[in-house]
Amino acid sequence: MRSDSSPGDLPAREHLPAGSAGTPVLDVVIPVYNEEKDLQRCVVRLHEHLQRTFPYAFRITVADNASTDTTPRVAARLESRIPEVRSCRLEQKGRGRALRTVWSASDAPVLAYMDVDLSTDLNALLPLVAPLISGHSDLAIGSRLARSSRVVRGAKREFISRSYNLILRGSLQARFSDAQCGFKAIRRDVAQVLLPLIEDTGWFFDTEMLVLAERAGLRIHEVPVDWVDDPDSTVHILRTATDDLKGVWRVGRALGTGSLPLDRLARPFGDDPRDRDLADVPGGLARQLVGFCVVGALSTLFYLLLYSGFRTFSGSQVANALALLVSAVANTAANRRLTFGVRGRGGAVRHQAQGLVVFGIGLALTSGSLAALNAATSSPAHSTELAVLIAANLAATVLRFLLFRAWVFPDRRDGASSTVVAQHTPAPAPYDNAYDNTYENAHDTDGLRARDAADRTWGDATMQLQPVRPHDHDPRDAR
């Protein structure tokens, strides 16, 4: 898993203002490998659809993944005949590698890709990119698993797709519905900081991108799509599934150990009301209360089970102390990660030590309650002991939350941070709009001319878009 430093925090999302500029608003990438039969049909159909429906300038980029047939010649011919088409050649295979290469060099503020078979109905393309242009979302994906999607495919692919997404939800806590649909878009400012963190160069590239974006708090927009399976697909299902499962394990391990600098992906939003400093409203209190209550309820059940087990071979005081000690360690670890969002191993020992102090206070409360009960009656019933302990634990829980929030896991953010968020981001230098500086000639085997991303100026908030009047006389999009 990559841990390279990204160029910096993302600015607040803004609508990309319309205006006169030569830079395309949208760059649609079509990764291909040995697609000499379908490539021309795909590009012509997509070009006609965009000319007819997309109100801004656009570009179509064919990314050839080391094809061994005549695909490069077909791409070169399309580039020479259609002004909006570009082609590039990569000498190594990998869909993820192709997308990373083209997206990293593109000057369009919105980047997208789709499969060459055009299984996804093109009417979903404008709804896919509109939330990115408006500044509403950071990424957008087509979903074949949404309720309003209309999908035609075999039972085998349906089972594999749903099983894979179920695995993602269970192992990586993914909330997006469809990771594998070849129909996605991303804002360029987001791609600049997200791509350096993605390690996969193959089919798992999409999933890794979405998981990291979601964990960083970026907004992912889902569009229901109409999708028809391509029976001639050359994807090797078993090998792809194996590679995907290896990727799930790798990303899950990196997230679990906190080795990914996801904080560098977070926007200093300013457009998110949850990130505003309001008088007399503690930041994140509601979310922390919900998380703490859930952890507390589970910890109480765990404690009662432990107490009942320890009580079978020890006295009430010893059983209470042992059960509270074990549950306190688990409670501190769960609250550290889930309630207060502390990731990684840094400070874990100190947090557990402070948690044990809080445990000592809880032990004093519950032990005092048991002592009072034993003083009141010589042999209380087991159910009475449990009732007293529940009441004492509720009181200890309230005190534990206050101590956790104010002492163990305090919010140490600078007061200056809110000032930084509110500051106006200076306007960046204008883009380099020359296509020839971005792409090699289609006959050049080097394909895409490399650009150093660190030396480029990014600033979508000031990008001027060029409206393009739809051509009413253009032929309808072939079905």
PDB file of C-alpha atoms in Angstrom, residues 95-371:
ATOM      1  CA  ARG A  95      -6.763  -0.899 -16.639  1.00  0.00           C
ATOM      2  CA  GLY A  96      -5.762   0.855 -13.433  1.00  0.00           C
ATOM      3  CA  ARG A  97      -2.372   1.765 -14.911  1.00  0.00           C
ATOM      4  CA  ALA A  98      -4.069   3.244 -17.986  1.00  0.00           C
ATOM      5  CA  LEU A  99      -6.511   5.330 -15.948  1.00  0.00           C
ATOM      6  CA  ARG A 100      -3.790   6.588 -13.624  1.00  0.00           C
ATOM      7  CA  THR A 101      -1.588   7.621 -16.560  1.00  0.00           C
ATOM      8  CA  VAL A 102      -4.255   9.470 -18.530  1.00  0.00           C
ATOM      9  CA  TRP A 103      -6.021  11.030 -15.540  1.00  0.00           C
ATOM     10  CA  SER A 104      -2.722  12.274 -14.086  1.00  0.00           C
ATOM     11  CA  ALA A 105      -1.877  14.096 -17.333  1.00  0.00           C
ATOM     12  CA  SER A 106      -5.326  15.364 -18.262  1.00  0.00           C
ATOM     13  CA  ASP A 107      -6.166  19.052 -17.951  1.00  0.00           C
ATOM     14  CA  ALA A 108      -9.958  18.551 -17.850  1.00  0.00           C
ATOM     15  CA  PRO A 109     -11.591  19.361 -14.486  1.00  0.00           C
ATOM     16  CA  VAL A 110     -13.849  16.278 -14.694  1.00  0.00           C
ATOM     17  CA  LEU A 111     -12.412  12.860 -15.570  1.00  0.00           C
ATOM     18  CA  ALA A 112     -14.436   9.783 -16.449  1.00  0.00           C
ATOM     19  CA  TYR A 113     -14.033   6.346 -17.940  1.00  0.00           C
ATOM     20  CA  MET A 114     -16.232   3.679 -19.478  1.00  0.00           C
ATOM     21  CA  ASP A 115     -15.743   0.217 -20.920  1.00  0.00           C
ATOM     22  CA  VAL A 116     -15.385  -0.130 -24.679  1.00  0.00           C
ATOM     23  CA  ASP A 117     -18.375  -2.480 -24.950  1.00  0.00           C
ATOM     24  CA  LEU A 118     -20.700   0.389 -23.891  1.00  0.00           C
ATOM     25  CA  SER A 119     -22.752  -1.993 -21.775  1.00  0.00           C
ATOM     26  CA  THR A 120     -23.965   1.035 -19.803  1.00  0.00           C
ATOM     27  CA  ASP A 121     -26.594   3.172 -21.489  1.00  0.00           C
ATOM     28  CA  LEU A 122     -25.047   6.537 -22.417  1.00  0.00           C
ATOM     29  CA  ASN A 123     -28.050   8.471 -21.144  1.00  0.00           C
ATOM     30  CA  ALA A 124     -26.541   8.056 -17.670  1.00  0.00           C
ATOM     31  CA  LEU A 125     -23.360   9.946 -18.613  1.00  0.00           C
ATOM     32  CA  LEU A 126     -24.659  13.483 -18.051  1.00  0.00           C
ATOM     33  CA  PRO A 127     -26.263  12.571 -14.671  1.00  0.00           C
ATOM     34  CA  LEU A 128     -22.933  10.948 -13.766  1.00  0.00           C
ATOM     35  CA  VAL A 129     -20.784  14.044 -14.280  1.00  0.00           C
ATOM     36  CA  ALA A 130     -23.312  16.777 -13.395  1.00  0.00           C
ATOM     37  CA  PRO A 131     -22.790  16.478  -9.585  1.00  0.00           C
ATOM     38  CA  LEU A 132     -19.034  16.854 -10.120  1.00  0.00           C
ATOM     39  CA  ILE A 133     -19.431  19.953 -12.275  1.00  0.00           C
ATOM     40  CA  SER A 134     -21.855  21.507  -9.787  1.00  0.00           C
ATOM     41  CA  GLY A 135     -19.488  20.922  -6.861  1.00  0.00           C
ATOM     42  CA  HIS A 136     -21.935  18.626  -5.071  1.00  0.00           C
ATOM     43  CA  SER A 137     -19.794  15.464  -5.148  1.00  0.00           C
ATOM     44  CA  ASP A 138     -16.191  14.314  -5.451  1.00  0.00           C
ATOM     45  CA  LEU A 139     -16.688  11.028  -7.303  1.00  0.00           C
ATOM     46  CA  ALA A 140     -19.610   9.476  -9.186  1.00  0.00           C
ATOM     47  CA  ILE A 141     -20.269   5.856 -10.072  1.00  0.00           C
ATOM     48  CA  GLY A 142     -22.819   3.995 -12.098  1.00  0.00           C
ATOM     49  CA  SER A 143     -24.657   1.358 -10.083  1.00  0.00           C
ATOM     50  CA  ARG A 144     -26.219  -1.759 -11.523  1.00  0.00           C
ATOM     51  CA  LEU A 145     -27.471  -2.766  -8.070  1.00  0.00           C
ATOM     52  CA  ALA A 146     -29.643   0.292  -7.373  1.00  0.00           C
ATOM     53  CA  ARG A 147     -33.357  -0.447  -7.161  1.00  0.00           C
ATOM     54  CA  SER A 148     -34.215   1.610 -10.222  1.00  0.00           C
ATOM     55  CA  SER A 149     -31.420   0.142 -12.373  1.00  0.00           C
ATOM     56  CA  ARG A 150     -32.411  -2.085 -15.265  1.00  0.00           C
ATOM     57  CA  VAL A 151     -29.879  -4.828 -15.860  1.00  0.00           C
ATOM     58  CA  VAL A 152     -29.702  -7.732 -18.283  1.00  0.00           C
ATOM     59  CA  ARG A 153     -27.031 -10.320 -17.464  1.00  0.00           C
ATOM     60  CA  GLY A 154     -26.584 -13.975 -16.656  1.00  0.00           C
ATOM     61  CA  ALA A 155     -27.059 -15.563 -13.252  1.00  0.00           C
ATOM     62  CA  LYS A 156     -23.321 -16.300 -12.911  1.00  0.00           C
ATOM     63  CA  ARG A 157     -22.224 -12.683 -13.264  1.00  0.00           C
ATOM     64  CA  GLU A 158     -25.107 -11.511 -11.087  1.00  0.00           C
ATOM     65  CA  PHE A 159     -24.044 -13.873  -8.298  1.00  0.00           C
ATOM     66  CA  ILE A 160     -20.359 -12.893  -8.552  1.00  0.00           C
ATOM     67  CA  SER A 161     -21.120  -9.166  -8.537  1.00  0.00           C
ATOM     68  CA  ARG A 162     -23.441  -9.294  -5.548  1.00  0.00           C
ATOM     69  CA  SER A 163     -21.124 -11.615  -3.625  1.00  0.00           C
ATOM     70  CA  TYR A 164     -18.163  -9.304  -4.225  1.00  0.00           C
ATOM     71  CA  ASN A 165     -20.046  -6.234  -3.034  1.00  0.00           C
ATOM     72  CA  LEU A 166     -21.248  -8.187   0.010  1.00  0.00           C
ATOM     73  CA  ILE A 167     -17.608  -9.013   0.800  1.00  0.00           C
ATOM     74  CA  LEU A 168     -16.695  -5.323   0.524  1.00  0.00           C
ATOM     75  CA  ARG A 169     -19.471  -4.350   2.901  1.00  0.00           C
ATOM     76  CA  GLY A 170     -18.540  -7.005   5.418  1.00  0.00           C
ATOM     77  CA  SER A 171     -14.759  -6.605   5.344  1.00  0.00           C
ATOM     78  CA  LEU A 172     -14.120  -2.956   4.440  1.00  0.00           C
ATOM     79  CA  GLN A 173     -17.449  -1.471   5.630  1.00  0.00           C
ATOM     80  CA  ALA A 174     -18.048  -0.086   2.132  1.00  0.00           C
ATOM     81  CA  ARG A 175     -21.336   1.782   1.718  1.00  0.00           C
ATOM     82  CA  PHE A 176     -21.325   2.217  -2.066  1.00  0.00           C
ATOM     83  CA  SER A 177     -23.431  -0.354  -3.878  1.00  0.00           C
ATOM     84  CA  ASP A 178     -21.441  -1.300  -7.005  1.00  0.00           C
ATOM     85  CA  ALA A 179     -17.639  -1.264  -7.159  1.00  0.00           C
ATOM     86  CA  GLN A 180     -17.178  -3.040 -10.491  1.00  0.00           C
ATOM     87  CA  CYS A 181     -19.390  -1.156 -12.951  1.00  0.00           C
ATOM     88  CA  GLY A 182     -17.122   0.294 -15.667  1.00  0.00           C
ATOM     89  CA  PHE A 183     -18.759   3.702 -15.556  1.00  0.00           C
ATOM     90  CA  LYS A 184     -17.176   6.203 -13.158  1.00  0.00           C
ATOM     91  CA  ALA A 185     -16.106   9.847 -12.900  1.00  0.00           C
ATOM     92  CA  ILE A 186     -13.941  11.913 -10.569  1.00  0.00           C
ATOM     93  CA  ARG A 187     -13.053  15.573 -10.132  1.00  0.00           C
ATOM     94  CA  ARG A 188      -9.495  16.301 -11.209  1.00  0.00           C
ATOM     95  CA  ASP A 189      -8.524  18.019  -7.945  1.00  0.00           C
ATOM     96  CA  VAL A 190      -9.612  14.870  -6.111  1.00  0.00           C
ATOM     97  CA  ALA A 191      -7.733  12.603  -8.519  1.00  0.00           C
ATOM     98  CA  GLN A 192      -4.546  14.590  -7.936  1.00  0.00           C
ATOM     99  CA  VAL A 193      -4.401  13.661  -4.251  1.00  0.00           C
ATOM    100  CA  LEU A 194      -6.129  10.283  -4.431  1.00  0.00           C
ATOM    101  CA  LEU A 195      -4.209   8.579  -7.243  1.00  0.00           C
ATOM    102  CA  PRO A 196      -0.794   8.586  -5.457  1.00  0.00           C
ATOM    103  CA  LEU A 197      -2.338   6.467  -2.671  1.00  0.00           C
ATOM    104  CA  ILE A 198      -3.723   3.764  -4.979  1.00  0.00           C
ATOM    105  CA  GLU A 199      -1.402   0.812  -5.476  1.00  0.00           C
ATOM    106  CA  ASP A 200      -3.370  -1.497  -7.765  1.00  0.00           C
ATOM    107  CA  THR A 201      -2.857  -1.216 -11.533  1.00  0.00           C
ATOM    108  CA  GLY A 202      -5.478  -3.735 -12.631  1.00  0.00           C
ATOM    109  CA  TRP A 203      -9.183  -4.354 -12.092  1.00  0.00           C
ATOM    110  CA  PHE A 204      -9.085  -3.699  -8.337  1.00  0.00           C
ATOM    111  CA  PHE A 205      -8.099  -0.074  -9.044  1.00  0.00           C
ATOM    112  CA  ASP A 206     -11.764   1.043  -8.948  1.00  0.00           C
ATOM    113  CA  THR A 207     -12.503  -0.618  -5.625  1.00  0.00           C
ATOM    114  CA  GLU A 208      -9.359   0.719  -3.976  1.00  0.00           C
ATOM    115  CA  MET A 209     -10.141   4.231  -5.206  1.00  0.00           C
ATOM    116  CA  LEU A 210     -13.700   4.122  -3.856  1.00  0.00           C
ATOM    117  CA  VAL A 211     -12.766   2.620  -0.474  1.00  0.00           C
ATOM    118  CA  LEU A 212     -10.032   5.191   0.165  1.00  0.00           C
ATOM    119  CA  ALA A 213     -12.278   8.056  -0.957  1.00  0.00           C
ATOM    120  CA  GLU A 214     -15.109   6.879   1.272  1.00  0.00           C
ATOM    121  CA  ARG A 215     -12.849   6.408   4.300  1.00  0.00           C
ATOM    122  CA  ALA A 216     -11.455   9.913   3.760  1.00  0.00           C
ATOM    123  CA  GLY A 217     -14.957  11.369   3.930  1.00  0.00           C
ATOM    124  CA  LEU A 218     -15.282  12.294   0.248  1.00  0.00           C
ATOM    125  CA  ARG A 219     -18.746  12.308  -1.267  1.00  0.00           C
ATOM    126  CA  ILE A 220     -19.573   9.541  -3.763  1.00  0.00           C
ATOM    127  CA  HIS A 221     -22.641  10.029  -5.961  1.00  0.00           C
ATOM    128  CA  GLU A 222     -24.386   6.931  -7.330  1.00  0.00           C
ATOM    129  CA  VAL A 223     -26.365   6.889 -10.565  1.00  0.00           C
ATOM    130  CA  PRO A 224     -28.747   4.024 -11.403  1.00  0.00           C
ATOM    131  CA  VAL A 225     -27.882   2.723 -14.859  1.00  0.00           C
ATOM    132  CA  ASP A 226     -29.373   0.562 -17.564  1.00  0.00           C
ATOM    133  CA  TRP A 227     -26.838  -2.137 -18.326  1.00  0.00           C
ATOM    134  CA  VAL A 228     -26.697  -5.047 -20.762  1.00  0.00           C
ATOM    135  CA  ASP A 229     -24.038  -7.714 -20.290  1.00  0.00           C
ATOM    136  CA  ASP A 230     -21.500  -8.227 -23.048  1.00  0.00           C
ATOM    137  CA  PRO A 231     -21.390 -11.980 -23.784  1.00  0.00           C
ATOM    138  CA  ASP A 232     -18.056 -11.576 -25.596  1.00  0.00           C
ATOM    139  CA  SER A 233     -16.241  -9.998 -22.652  1.00  0.00           C
ATOM    140  CA  THR A 234     -12.579 -11.071 -22.424  1.00  0.00           C
ATOM    141  CA  VAL A 235     -12.337 -10.594 -18.644  1.00  0.00           C
ATOM    142  CA  HIS A 236     -10.920 -13.672 -16.897  1.00  0.00           C
ATOM    143  CA  ILE A 237     -13.429 -13.984 -14.037  1.00  0.00           C
ATOM    144  CA  LEU A 238     -11.514 -16.407 -11.781  1.00  0.00           C
ATOM    145  CA  ARG A 239      -8.185 -14.570 -12.008  1.00  0.00           C
ATOM    146  CA  THR A 240      -9.883 -11.189 -11.541  1.00  0.00           C
ATOM    147  CA  ALA A 241     -11.801 -12.454  -8.492  1.00  0.00           C
ATOM    148  CA  THR A 242      -8.593 -13.812  -6.939  1.00  0.00           C
ATOM    149  CA  ASP A 243      -6.759 -10.526  -7.503  1.00  0.00           C
ATOM    150  CA  ASP A 244      -9.704  -8.601  -6.060  1.00  0.00           C
ATOM    151  CA  LEU A 245      -9.719 -10.687  -2.872  1.00  0.00           C
ATOM    152  CA  LYS A 246      -5.976 -10.111  -2.475  1.00  0.00           C
ATOM    153  CA  GLY A 247      -6.624  -6.402  -2.890  1.00  0.00           C
ATOM    154  CA  VAL A 248      -9.372  -6.466  -0.255  1.00  0.00           C
ATOM    155  CA  TRP A 249      -6.953  -8.096   2.197  1.00  0.00           C
ATOM    156  CA  ARG A 250      -4.182  -5.591   1.420  1.00  0.00           C
ATOM    157  CA  VAL A 251      -6.389  -2.510   1.747  1.00  0.00           C
ATOM    158  CA  GLY A 252      -8.098  -3.854   4.869  1.00  0.00           C
ATOM    159  CA  ARG A 253      -4.740  -4.486   6.530  1.00  0.00           C
ATOM    160  CA  ALA A 254      -3.510  -0.981   5.635  1.00  0.00           C
ATOM    161  CA  LEU A 255      -6.671   0.612   7.005  1.00  0.00           C
ATOM    162  CA  GLY A 256      -6.502  -1.498  10.151  1.00  0.00           C
ATOM    163  CA  THR A 257      -2.922  -0.493  10.920  1.00  0.00           C
ATOM    164  CA  GLY A 258      -3.515   3.169  10.080  1.00  0.00           C
ATOM    165  CA  SER A 259      -0.641   3.234   7.569  1.00  0.00           C
ATOM    166  CA  LEU A 260      -2.570   5.310   5.024  1.00  0.00           C
ATOM    167  CA  PRO A 261      -2.421   9.130   5.353  1.00  0.00           C
ATOM    168  CA  LEU A 262      -6.137   9.533   4.698  1.00  0.00           C
ATOM    169  CA  ASP A 263      -6.171  12.798   6.641  1.00  0.00           C
ATOM    170  CA  ARG A 264      -4.377  14.364   3.669  1.00  0.00           C
ATOM    171  CA  LEU A 265      -7.357  13.470   1.495  1.00  0.00           C
ATOM    172  CA  ALA A 266      -9.922  15.212   3.679  1.00  0.00           C
ATOM    173  CA  ARG A 267     -11.244  18.524   2.453  1.00  0.00           C
ATOM    174  CA  PRO A 268     -11.046  21.530   4.774  1.00  0.00           C
ATOM    175  CA  PHE A 269     -14.601  21.632   3.516  1.00  0.00           C
ATOM    176  CA  GLY A 270     -16.143  24.887   4.643  1.00  0.00           C
ATOM    177  CA  ASP A 271     -19.210  23.670   2.740  1.00  0.00           C
ATOM    178  CA  ASP A 272     -19.990  20.993   5.321  1.00  0.00           C
ATOM    179  CA  PRO A 273     -22.068  22.328   8.241  1.00  0.00           C
ATOM    180  CA  ARG A 274     -20.631  19.638  10.507  1.00  0.00           C
ATOM    181  CA  ASP A 275     -17.198  21.247  10.153  1.00  0.00           C
ATOM    182  CA  ARG A 276     -18.259  24.744  11.182  1.00  0.00           C
ATOM    183  CA  ASP A 277     -17.378  26.052  14.608  1.00  0.00           C
ATOM    184  CA  LEU A 278     -20.625  27.204  16.196  1.00  0.00           C
ATOM    185  CA  ALA A 279     -20.881  28.831  19.586  1.00  0.00           C
ATOM    186  CA  ASP A 280     -21.970  26.500  22.416  1.00  0.00           C
ATOM    187  CA  VAL A 281     -22.123  23.496  20.078  1.00  0.00           C
ATOM    188  CA  PRO A 282     -19.319  20.978  20.770  1.00  0.00           C
ATOM    189  CA  GLY A 283     -17.962  19.592  17.507  1.00  0.00           C
ATOM    190  CA  GLY A 284     -18.893  15.986  16.786  1.00  0.00           C
ATOM    191  CA  LEU A 285     -20.843  15.575  20.034  1.00  0.00           C
ATOM    192  CA  ALA A 286     -23.908  13.917  18.488  1.00  0.00           C
ATOM    193  CA  ARG A 287     -21.856  11.399  16.511  1.00  0.00           C
ATOM    194  CA  GLN A 288     -19.670  10.620  19.528  1.00  0.00           C
ATOM    195  CA  LEU A 289     -22.719  10.117  21.761  1.00  0.00           C
ATOM    196  CA  VAL A 290     -24.237   7.644  19.309  1.00  0.00           C
ATOM    197  CA  GLY A 291     -20.970   5.753  18.946  1.00  0.00           C
ATOM    198  CA  PHE A 292     -20.362   5.725  22.684  1.00  0.00           C
ATOM    199  CA  CYS A 293     -23.882   4.448  23.410  1.00  0.00           C
ATOM    200  CA  VAL A 294     -23.519   1.615  20.907  1.00  0.00           C
ATOM    201  CA  VAL A 295     -20.112   0.632  22.297  1.00  0.00           C
ATOM    202  CA  GLY A 296     -21.410   1.021  25.834  1.00  0.00           C
ATOM    203  CA  ALA A 297     -24.423  -1.224  25.233  1.00  0.00           C
ATOM    204  CA  LEU A 298     -22.239  -3.946  23.750  1.00  0.00           C
ATOM    205  CA  SER A 299     -19.691  -3.542  26.550  1.00  0.00           C
ATOM    206  CA  THR A 300     -22.419  -3.879  29.180  1.00  0.00           C
ATOM    207  CA  LEU A 301     -23.637  -7.126  27.651  1.00  0.00           C
ATOM    208  CA  PHE A 302     -20.053  -8.353  27.452  1.00  0.00           C
ATOM    209  CA  TYR A 303     -19.499  -7.351  31.098  1.00  0.00           C
ATOM    210  CA  LEU A 304     -22.630  -9.140  32.317  1.00  0.00           C
ATOM    211  CA  LEU A 305     -21.653 -12.323  30.486  1.00  0.00           C
ATOM    212  CA  LEU A 306     -18.167 -12.174  31.992  1.00  0.00           C
ATOM    213  CA  TYR A 307     -19.535 -11.464  35.463  1.00  0.00           C
ATOM    214  CA  SER A 308     -21.930 -14.384  35.274  1.00  0.00           C
ATOM    215  CA  GLY A 309     -19.091 -16.652  34.160  1.00  0.00           C
ATOM    216  CA  PHE A 310     -16.613 -15.466  36.831  1.00  0.00           C
ATOM    217  CA  ARG A 311     -19.330 -15.636  39.512  1.00  0.00           C
ATOM    218  CA  THR A 312     -19.553 -19.417  39.137  1.00  0.00           C
ATOM    219  CA  PHE A 313     -16.127 -19.893  40.752  1.00  0.00           C
ATOM    220  CA  SER A 314     -15.504 -16.660  42.703  1.00  0.00           C
ATOM    221  CA  GLY A 315     -17.138 -14.134  44.995  1.00  0.00           C
ATOM    222  CA  SER A 316     -19.096 -11.171  43.719  1.00  0.00           C
ATOM    223  CA  GLN A 317     -16.306  -8.611  44.314  1.00  0.00           C
ATOM    224  CA  VAL A 318     -13.664 -10.676  42.494  1.00  0.00           C
ATOM    225  CA  ALA A 319     -16.057 -11.508  39.631  1.00  0.00           C
ATOM    226  CA  ASN A 320     -16.986  -7.849  39.287  1.00  0.00           C
ATOM    227  CA  ALA A 321     -13.350  -6.705  39.256  1.00  0.00           C
ATOM    228  CA  LEU A 322     -12.290  -9.283  36.651  1.00  0.00           C
ATOM    229  CA  ALA A 323     -15.289  -8.692  34.407  1.00  0.00           C
ATOM    230  CA  LEU A 324     -14.897  -4.926  34.609  1.00  0.00           C
ATOM    231  CA  LEU A 325     -11.158  -5.106  33.866  1.00  0.00           C
ATOM    232  CA  VAL A 326     -11.564  -7.213  30.721  1.00  0.00           C
ATOM    233  CA  SER A 327     -14.535  -5.246  29.435  1.00  0.00           C
ATOM    234  CA  ALA A 328     -12.788  -1.930  30.189  1.00  0.00           C
ATOM    235  CA  VAL A 329      -9.825  -2.799  27.968  1.00  0.00           C
ATOM    236  CA  ALA A 330     -12.179  -3.789  25.135  1.00  0.00           C
ATOM    237  CA  ASN A 331     -14.336  -0.704  25.735  1.00  0.00           C
ATOM    238  CA  THR A 332     -11.367   1.686  25.559  1.00  0.00           C
ATOM    239  CA  ALA A 333     -10.100   0.099  22.331  1.00  0.00           C
ATOM    240  CA  ALA A 334     -13.558   0.228  20.724  1.00  0.00           C
ATOM    241  CA  ASN A 335     -14.213   3.829  21.744  1.00  0.00           C
ATOM    242  CA  ARG A 336     -10.753   4.870  20.612  1.00  0.00           C
ATOM    243  CA  ARG A 337     -11.359   3.590  17.101  1.00  0.00           C
ATOM    244  CA  LEU A 338     -15.115   3.887  16.577  1.00  0.00           C
ATOM    245  CA  THR A 339     -16.297   6.764  18.766  1.00  0.00           C
ATOM    246  CA  PHE A 340     -13.390   9.201  18.731  1.00  0.00           C
ATOM    247  CA  GLY A 341     -11.846   8.172  15.391  1.00  0.00           C
ATOM    248  CA  VAL A 342      -8.283   7.631  16.647  1.00  0.00           C
ATOM    249  CA  ARG A 343      -6.418   5.413  14.133  1.00  0.00           C
ATOM    250  CA  GLY A 344      -2.987   3.850  14.235  1.00  0.00           C
ATOM    251  CA  ARG A 345      -0.916   2.649  17.163  1.00  0.00           C
ATOM    252  CA  GLY A 346       0.360   6.038  18.300  1.00  0.00           C
ATOM    253  CA  GLY A 347      -0.690   6.760  21.871  1.00  0.00           C
ATOM    254  CA  ALA A 348      -2.506   3.441  22.234  1.00  0.00           C
ATOM    255  CA  VAL A 349      -0.663   2.459  25.437  1.00  0.00           C
ATOM    256  CA  ARG A 350      -1.281   5.865  27.013  1.00  0.00           C
ATOM    257  CA  HIS A 351      -4.956   5.695  26.090  1.00  0.00           C
ATOM    258  CA  GLN A 352      -5.283   2.254  27.674  1.00  0.00           C
ATOM    259  CA  ALA A 353      -3.538   3.501  30.830  1.00  0.00           C
ATOM    260  CA  GLN A 354      -5.932   6.428  31.068  1.00  0.00           C
ATOM    261  CA  GLY A 355      -8.779   4.043  30.341  1.00  0.00           C
ATOM    262  CA  LEU A 356      -7.701   1.943  33.316  1.00  0.00           C
ATOM    263  CA  VAL A 357      -7.932   5.029  35.525  1.00  0.00           C
ATOM    264  CA  VAL A 358     -11.470   5.483  34.274  1.00  0.00           C
ATOM    265  CA  PHE A 359     -11.956   1.778  34.968  1.00  0.00           C
ATOM    266  CA  GLY A 360     -10.834   2.356  38.547  1.00  0.00           C
ATOM    267  CA  ILE A 361     -13.540   4.956  38.987  1.00  0.00           C
ATOM    268  CA  GLY A 362     -16.116   2.588  37.545  1.00  0.00           C
ATOM    269  CA  LEU A 363     -14.836  -0.179  39.809  1.00  0.00           C
ATOM    270  CA  ALA A 364     -15.249   2.087  42.827  1.00  0.00           C
ATOM    271  CA  LEU A 365     -18.829   2.866  41.866  1.00  0.00           C
ATOM    272  CA  THR A 366     -19.855  -0.733  41.169  1.00  0.00           C
ATOM    273  CA  SER A 367     -17.933  -2.194  44.119  1.00  0.00           C
ATOM    274  CA  GLY A 368     -19.421   0.435  46.418  1.00  0.00           C
ATOM    275  CA  SER A 369     -22.876  -0.498  45.165  1.00  0.00           C
ATOM    276  CA  LEU A 370     -22.238  -4.192  45.841  1.00  0.00           C
ATOM    277  CA  ALA A 371     -20.884  -3.381  49.291  1.00  0.00           C
TER     278      ALA A 371
END
